[in-house]
Coordinates of C-alpha atoms in Angstrom, one line a residue:
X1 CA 65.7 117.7 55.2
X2 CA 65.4 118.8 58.9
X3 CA 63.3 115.4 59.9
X4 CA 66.0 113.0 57.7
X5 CA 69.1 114.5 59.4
X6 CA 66.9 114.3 62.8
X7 CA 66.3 110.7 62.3
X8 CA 69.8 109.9 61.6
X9 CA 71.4 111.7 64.4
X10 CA 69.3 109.6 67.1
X11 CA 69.7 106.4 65.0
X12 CA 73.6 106.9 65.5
X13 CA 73.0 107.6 69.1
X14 CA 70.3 104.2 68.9
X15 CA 73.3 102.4 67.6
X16 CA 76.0 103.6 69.6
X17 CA 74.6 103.2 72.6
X18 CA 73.6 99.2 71.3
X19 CA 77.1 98.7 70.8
X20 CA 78.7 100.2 74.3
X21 CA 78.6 97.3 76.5
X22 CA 80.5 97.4 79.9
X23 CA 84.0 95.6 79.9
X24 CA 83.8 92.9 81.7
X25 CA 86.9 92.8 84.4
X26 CA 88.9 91.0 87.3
X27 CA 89.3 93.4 90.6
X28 CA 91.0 90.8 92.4
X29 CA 91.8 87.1 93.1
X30 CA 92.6 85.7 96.4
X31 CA 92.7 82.5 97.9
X32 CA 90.5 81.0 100.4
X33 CA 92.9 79.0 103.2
X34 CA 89.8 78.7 105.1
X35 CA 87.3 77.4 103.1
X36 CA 87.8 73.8 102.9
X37 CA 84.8 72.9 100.2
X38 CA 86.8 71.6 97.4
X39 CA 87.7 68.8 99.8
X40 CA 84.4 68.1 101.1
X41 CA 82.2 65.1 100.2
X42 CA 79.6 66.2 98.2
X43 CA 81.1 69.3 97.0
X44 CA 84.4 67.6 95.8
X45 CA 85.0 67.8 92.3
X46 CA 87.6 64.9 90.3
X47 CA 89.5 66.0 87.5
X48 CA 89.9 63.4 84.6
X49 CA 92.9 61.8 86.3
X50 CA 91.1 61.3 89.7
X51 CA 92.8 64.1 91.3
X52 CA 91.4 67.1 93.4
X53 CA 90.0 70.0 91.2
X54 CA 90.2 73.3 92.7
X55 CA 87.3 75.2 93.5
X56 CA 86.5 79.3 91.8
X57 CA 83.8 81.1 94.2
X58 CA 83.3 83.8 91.8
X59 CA 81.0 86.6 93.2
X60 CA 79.2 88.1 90.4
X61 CA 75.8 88.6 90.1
X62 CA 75.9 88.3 85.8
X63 CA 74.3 85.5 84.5
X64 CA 75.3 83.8 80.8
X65 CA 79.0 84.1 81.7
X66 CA 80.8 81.4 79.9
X67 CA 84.5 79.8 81.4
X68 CA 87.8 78.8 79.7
X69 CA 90.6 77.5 81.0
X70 CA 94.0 76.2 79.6
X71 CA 93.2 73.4 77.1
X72 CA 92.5 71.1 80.7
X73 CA 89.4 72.4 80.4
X74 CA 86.3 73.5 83.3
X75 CA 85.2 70.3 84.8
X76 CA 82.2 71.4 86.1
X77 CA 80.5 75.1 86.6
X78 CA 77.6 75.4 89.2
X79 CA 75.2 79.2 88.7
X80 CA 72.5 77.5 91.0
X81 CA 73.9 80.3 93.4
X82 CA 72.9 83.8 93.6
X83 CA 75.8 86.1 93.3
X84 CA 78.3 82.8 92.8
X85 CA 79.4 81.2 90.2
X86 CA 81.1 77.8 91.3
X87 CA 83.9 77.3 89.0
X88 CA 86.3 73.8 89.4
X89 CA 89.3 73.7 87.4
X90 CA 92.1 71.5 87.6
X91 CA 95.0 72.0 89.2
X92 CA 98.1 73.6 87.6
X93 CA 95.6 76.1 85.2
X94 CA 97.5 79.1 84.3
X95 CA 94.8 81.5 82.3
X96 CA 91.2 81.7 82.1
X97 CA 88.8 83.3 79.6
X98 CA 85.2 84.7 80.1
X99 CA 82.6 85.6 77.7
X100 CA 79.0 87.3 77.8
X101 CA 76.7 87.3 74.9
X102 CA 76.1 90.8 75.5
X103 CA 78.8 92.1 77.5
X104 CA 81.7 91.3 75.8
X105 CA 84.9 88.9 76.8
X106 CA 87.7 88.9 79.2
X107 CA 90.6 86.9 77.1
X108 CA 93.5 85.2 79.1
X109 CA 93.6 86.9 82.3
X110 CA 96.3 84.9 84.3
X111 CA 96.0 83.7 87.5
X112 CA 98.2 85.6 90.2
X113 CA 98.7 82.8 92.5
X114 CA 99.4 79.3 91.6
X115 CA 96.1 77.0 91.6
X116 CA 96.7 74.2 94.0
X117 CA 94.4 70.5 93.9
X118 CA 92.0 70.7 96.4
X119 CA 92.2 74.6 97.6
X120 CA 89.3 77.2 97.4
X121 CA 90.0 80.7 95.8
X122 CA 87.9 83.9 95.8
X123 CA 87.6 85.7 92.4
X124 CA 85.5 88.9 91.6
X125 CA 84.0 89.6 88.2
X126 CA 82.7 93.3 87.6
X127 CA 81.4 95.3 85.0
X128 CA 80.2 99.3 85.5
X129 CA 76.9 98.2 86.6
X130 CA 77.0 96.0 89.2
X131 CA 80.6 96.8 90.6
X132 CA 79.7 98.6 93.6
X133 CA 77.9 95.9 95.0
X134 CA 80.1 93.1 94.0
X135 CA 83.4 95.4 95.4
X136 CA 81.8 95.7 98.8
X137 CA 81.7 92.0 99.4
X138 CA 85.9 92.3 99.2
X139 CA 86.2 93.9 102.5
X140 CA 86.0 90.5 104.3
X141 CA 89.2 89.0 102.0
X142 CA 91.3 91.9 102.1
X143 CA 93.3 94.1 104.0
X144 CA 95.0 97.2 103.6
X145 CA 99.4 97.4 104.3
X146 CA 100.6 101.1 105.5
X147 CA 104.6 100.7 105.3
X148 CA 106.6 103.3 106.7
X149 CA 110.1 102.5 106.7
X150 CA 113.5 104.4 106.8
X151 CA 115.3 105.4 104.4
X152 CA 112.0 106.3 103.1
X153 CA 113.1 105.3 99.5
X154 CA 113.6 101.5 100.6
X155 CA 112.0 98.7 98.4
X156 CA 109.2 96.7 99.6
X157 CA 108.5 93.3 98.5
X158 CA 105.4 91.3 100.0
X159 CA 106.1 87.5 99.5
X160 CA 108.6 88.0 97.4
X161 CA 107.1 90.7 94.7
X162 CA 108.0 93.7 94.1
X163 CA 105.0 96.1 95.3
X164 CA 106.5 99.7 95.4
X165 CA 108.9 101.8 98.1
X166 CA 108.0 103.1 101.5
X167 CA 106.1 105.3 102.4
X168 CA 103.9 103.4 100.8
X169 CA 100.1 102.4 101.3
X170 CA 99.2 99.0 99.7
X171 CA 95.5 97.5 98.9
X172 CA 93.8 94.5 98.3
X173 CA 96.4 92.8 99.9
X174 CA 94.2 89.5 100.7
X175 CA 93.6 88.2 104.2
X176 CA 96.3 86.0 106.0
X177 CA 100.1 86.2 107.0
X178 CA 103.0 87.7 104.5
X179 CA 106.5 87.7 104.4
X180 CA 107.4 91.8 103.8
X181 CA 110.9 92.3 102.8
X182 CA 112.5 95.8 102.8
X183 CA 115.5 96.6 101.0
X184 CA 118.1 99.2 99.6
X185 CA 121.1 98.9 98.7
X186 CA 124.0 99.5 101.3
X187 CA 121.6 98.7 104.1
X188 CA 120.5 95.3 105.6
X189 CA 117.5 93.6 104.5
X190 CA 114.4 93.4 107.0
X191 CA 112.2 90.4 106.9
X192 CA 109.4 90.7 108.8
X193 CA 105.9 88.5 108.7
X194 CA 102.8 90.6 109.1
X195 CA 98.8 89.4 109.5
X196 CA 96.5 91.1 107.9
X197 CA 92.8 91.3 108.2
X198 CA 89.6 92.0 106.3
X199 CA 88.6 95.8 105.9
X200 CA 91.3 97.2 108.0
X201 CA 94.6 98.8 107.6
X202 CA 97.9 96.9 109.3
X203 CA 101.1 99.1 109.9
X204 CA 104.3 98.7 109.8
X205 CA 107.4 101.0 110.5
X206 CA 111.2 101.1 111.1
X207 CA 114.0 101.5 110.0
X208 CA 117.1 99.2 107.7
X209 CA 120.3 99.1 109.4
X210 CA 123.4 100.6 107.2
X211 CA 126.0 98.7 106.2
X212 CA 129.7 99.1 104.7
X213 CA 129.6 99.8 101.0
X214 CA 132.2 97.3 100.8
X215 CA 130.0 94.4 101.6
X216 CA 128.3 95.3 98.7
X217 CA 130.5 94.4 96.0
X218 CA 129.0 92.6 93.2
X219 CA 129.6 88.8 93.3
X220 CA 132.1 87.1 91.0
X221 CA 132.1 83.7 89.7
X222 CA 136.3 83.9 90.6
X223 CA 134.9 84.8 95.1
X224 CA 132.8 81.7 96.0
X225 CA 133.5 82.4 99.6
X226 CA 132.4 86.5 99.9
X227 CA 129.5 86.4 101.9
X228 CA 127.0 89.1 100.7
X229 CA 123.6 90.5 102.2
X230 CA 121.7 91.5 99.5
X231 CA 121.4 89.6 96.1
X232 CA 119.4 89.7 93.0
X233 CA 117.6 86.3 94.2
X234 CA 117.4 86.1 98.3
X235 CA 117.5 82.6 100.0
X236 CA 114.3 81.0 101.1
X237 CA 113.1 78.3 102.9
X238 CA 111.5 75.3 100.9
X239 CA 107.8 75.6 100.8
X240 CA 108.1 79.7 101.3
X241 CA 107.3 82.0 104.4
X242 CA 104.1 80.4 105.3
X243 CA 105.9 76.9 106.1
X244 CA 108.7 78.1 107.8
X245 CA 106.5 79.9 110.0
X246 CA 104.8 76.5 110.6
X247 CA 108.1 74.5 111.2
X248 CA 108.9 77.4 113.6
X249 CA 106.1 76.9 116.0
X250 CA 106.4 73.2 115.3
X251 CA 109.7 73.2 116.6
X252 CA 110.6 76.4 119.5
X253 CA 109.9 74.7 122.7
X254 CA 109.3 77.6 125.1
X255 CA 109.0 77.1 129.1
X256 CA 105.2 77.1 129.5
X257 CA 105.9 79.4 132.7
X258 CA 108.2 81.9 130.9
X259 CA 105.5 82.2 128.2
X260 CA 103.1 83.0 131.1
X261 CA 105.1 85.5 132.8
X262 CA 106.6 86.9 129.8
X263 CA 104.8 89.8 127.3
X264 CA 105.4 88.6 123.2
X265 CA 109.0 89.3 121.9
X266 CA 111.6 88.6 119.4
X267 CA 114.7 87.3 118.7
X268 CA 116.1 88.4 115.6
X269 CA 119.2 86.0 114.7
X270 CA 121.4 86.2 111.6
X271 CA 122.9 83.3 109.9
X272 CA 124.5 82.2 106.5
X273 CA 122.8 80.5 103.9
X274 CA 125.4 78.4 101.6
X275 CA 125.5 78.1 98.3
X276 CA 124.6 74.5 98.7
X277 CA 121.5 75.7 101.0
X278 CA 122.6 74.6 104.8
X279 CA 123.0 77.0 107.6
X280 CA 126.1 78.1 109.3
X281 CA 127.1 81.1 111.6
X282 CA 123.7 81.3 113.6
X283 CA 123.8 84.1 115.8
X284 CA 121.9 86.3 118.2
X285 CA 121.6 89.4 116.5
X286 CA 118.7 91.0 119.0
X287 CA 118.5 89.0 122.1
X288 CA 115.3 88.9 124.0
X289 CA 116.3 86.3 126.9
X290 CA 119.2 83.9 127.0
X291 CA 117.1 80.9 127.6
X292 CA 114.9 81.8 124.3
X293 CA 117.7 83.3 122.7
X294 CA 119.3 79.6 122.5
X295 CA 115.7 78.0 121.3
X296 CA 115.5 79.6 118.5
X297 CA 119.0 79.2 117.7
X298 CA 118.6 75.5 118.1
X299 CA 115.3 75.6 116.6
X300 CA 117.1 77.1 112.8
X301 CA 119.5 74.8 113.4
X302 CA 117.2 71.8 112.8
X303 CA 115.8 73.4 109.5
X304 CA 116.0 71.6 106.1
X305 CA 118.4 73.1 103.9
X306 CA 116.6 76.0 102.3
X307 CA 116.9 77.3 98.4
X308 CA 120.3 79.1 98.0
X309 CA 120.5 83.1 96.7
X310 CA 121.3 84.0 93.4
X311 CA 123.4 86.5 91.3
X312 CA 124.0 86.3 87.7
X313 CA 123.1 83.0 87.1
X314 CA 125.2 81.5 90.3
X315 CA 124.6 80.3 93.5
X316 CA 126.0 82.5 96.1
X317 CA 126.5 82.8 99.8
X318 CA 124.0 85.2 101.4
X319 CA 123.8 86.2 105.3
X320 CA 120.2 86.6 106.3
X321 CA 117.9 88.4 109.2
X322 CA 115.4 85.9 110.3
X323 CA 112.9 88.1 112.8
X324 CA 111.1 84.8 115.3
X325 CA 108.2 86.6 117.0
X326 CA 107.3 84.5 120.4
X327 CA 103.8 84.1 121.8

């Protein structure tokens, strides 16, 4: 009796153990600005209407993983590559699924950034045995955001989502320039851009300026002309933070002596974004020099018009901080 209960108790633990397989998972998902070899002859993969696909480095060191995506389907996968899996999807994907024989399945995890024709993206794929390897190799694609900002109960938004209040420490944020917005109601909103780098931490600190509680009041489809500064929706240029940072330095001409002699600044300016999108009222808000001052004024005053704010469903008229870091 002994030996037949024996025997059953370590064939439960036999089976048990047979059936726990790792989850399979998705730590993070960035993209890759610098890695140009989805455009690359020879590495360039068509989709089946001749356009670009977009190239997955996964960095996994699994073998047998199988890919879904969408019903547009994975045009071609390449596992020649130890501790990559070369993944090309076309452009526009949404959701991808991944399967192991004897791991188990990942079922449509979505994409957090849209998938562009012809751009590279980073994905890492972990399980409890081989994540502390594969979650090492992040520290060269993220970076880490310390926000400390006053009132310390502020909401912080990096390119335009929702990512907690300050104080705040934020992870995995991937590798590159973001827009950081900081706001609370009955206070201005702060708009700053910040870099971050691989493996290592980037601050940023201040404080929101107050403003009069009656600027606050909510919008009504009966006052098309109130100007507000905060709204459910805030303006933004076409194209997001990242171009208007490019038509910036595309178009401030600064004095190549003044740059010289001058240590890096900014000139914060304020302006009104109208409910059909053009600017008007484009002031100095924090002058650095007069000369400069009136570049970057002219500079905003050649932009395109930019996407209008919203509340409740309507277009409204929304005075923004625009923060133009020089040199």
């Amino acid at each position: 009796m002994y030996k037949t209960i024996t025997s059953f108790f370590f064939a439960t633990l036999l089976l048990c153990a047979c059936f726990h397989a790792p989850s399979i998972s998705v730590p993070l998902f960035v993209p890759d600005e610098t890695d140009q070899t989805a455009n690359q002859n020879g590495t360039m993969v068509l989709d089946q209407n001749g356009g670009k696909c977009a190239l997955i480095r996964i960095q996994t060191t699994m073998k047998g993983l199988a890919f879904d995506v969408d019903s547009l389907g994975v045009r071609k996968v390449d596992d020649s590559k130890y501790g990559e899996v070369w993944l090309y999807v076309p452009a526009g994907v949404k959701r991808m699924s991944i399967r192991h024989p004897l791991i188990g399945s990942l079922s449509d995890y979505v994409f957090p950034v849209e998938i562009n024709a012809g751009s590279t993206y980073r994905m890492w794929i972990v399980t409890e045995y081989d994540s502390p390897a594969i979650l090492a190799a992040q520290n060269d694609y993220v970076g880490v955001l310390d926000v400390s900002y006053e009132p310390f109960d502020c909401e912080v938004y990096i390119d335009g989502k929702p990512v907690g209040s300050s104080p705040g420490v934020f992870k995995d944020v991937p590798v590159g320039a973001h827009e950081v917005q900081l706001r609370k109601d009955g206070y201005l909103t702060e708009v700053d851009t910040v870099t971050v780098s691989g493996g290592q931490t980037t601050s940023l600190s201040g404080s929101l300026e107050y403003i009069q509680p009656e600027d606050l009041v909510s919008p009504s489809k009966y006052d098309k002309d109130k100007v507000f500064d905060i709204v459910e929706q805030m303006p933004s240029f076409p194209g997001g933070m990242k171009a208007m940072n490019r038509y910036l330095i595309e178009h401030i001409k600064c004095p190549a002596m003044m740059v010289k002699e001058s240590e890096q600044g900014r000139v914060v300016c304020t302006f009104i974004v109208e409910r059909d999108g053009t600017l008007t009222d484009i002031k100095v808000y924090k002058s650095l020099e007069p000369s400069l001052d009136e570049e970057v004024c002219r500079a905003i005053k050649s932009m395109p018009r930019w996407n209008p704010g919203r509340s409740d469903g309507q277009t409204v008229r929304v005075r923004y901080i625009l923060p133009v870091t020089l040199w």
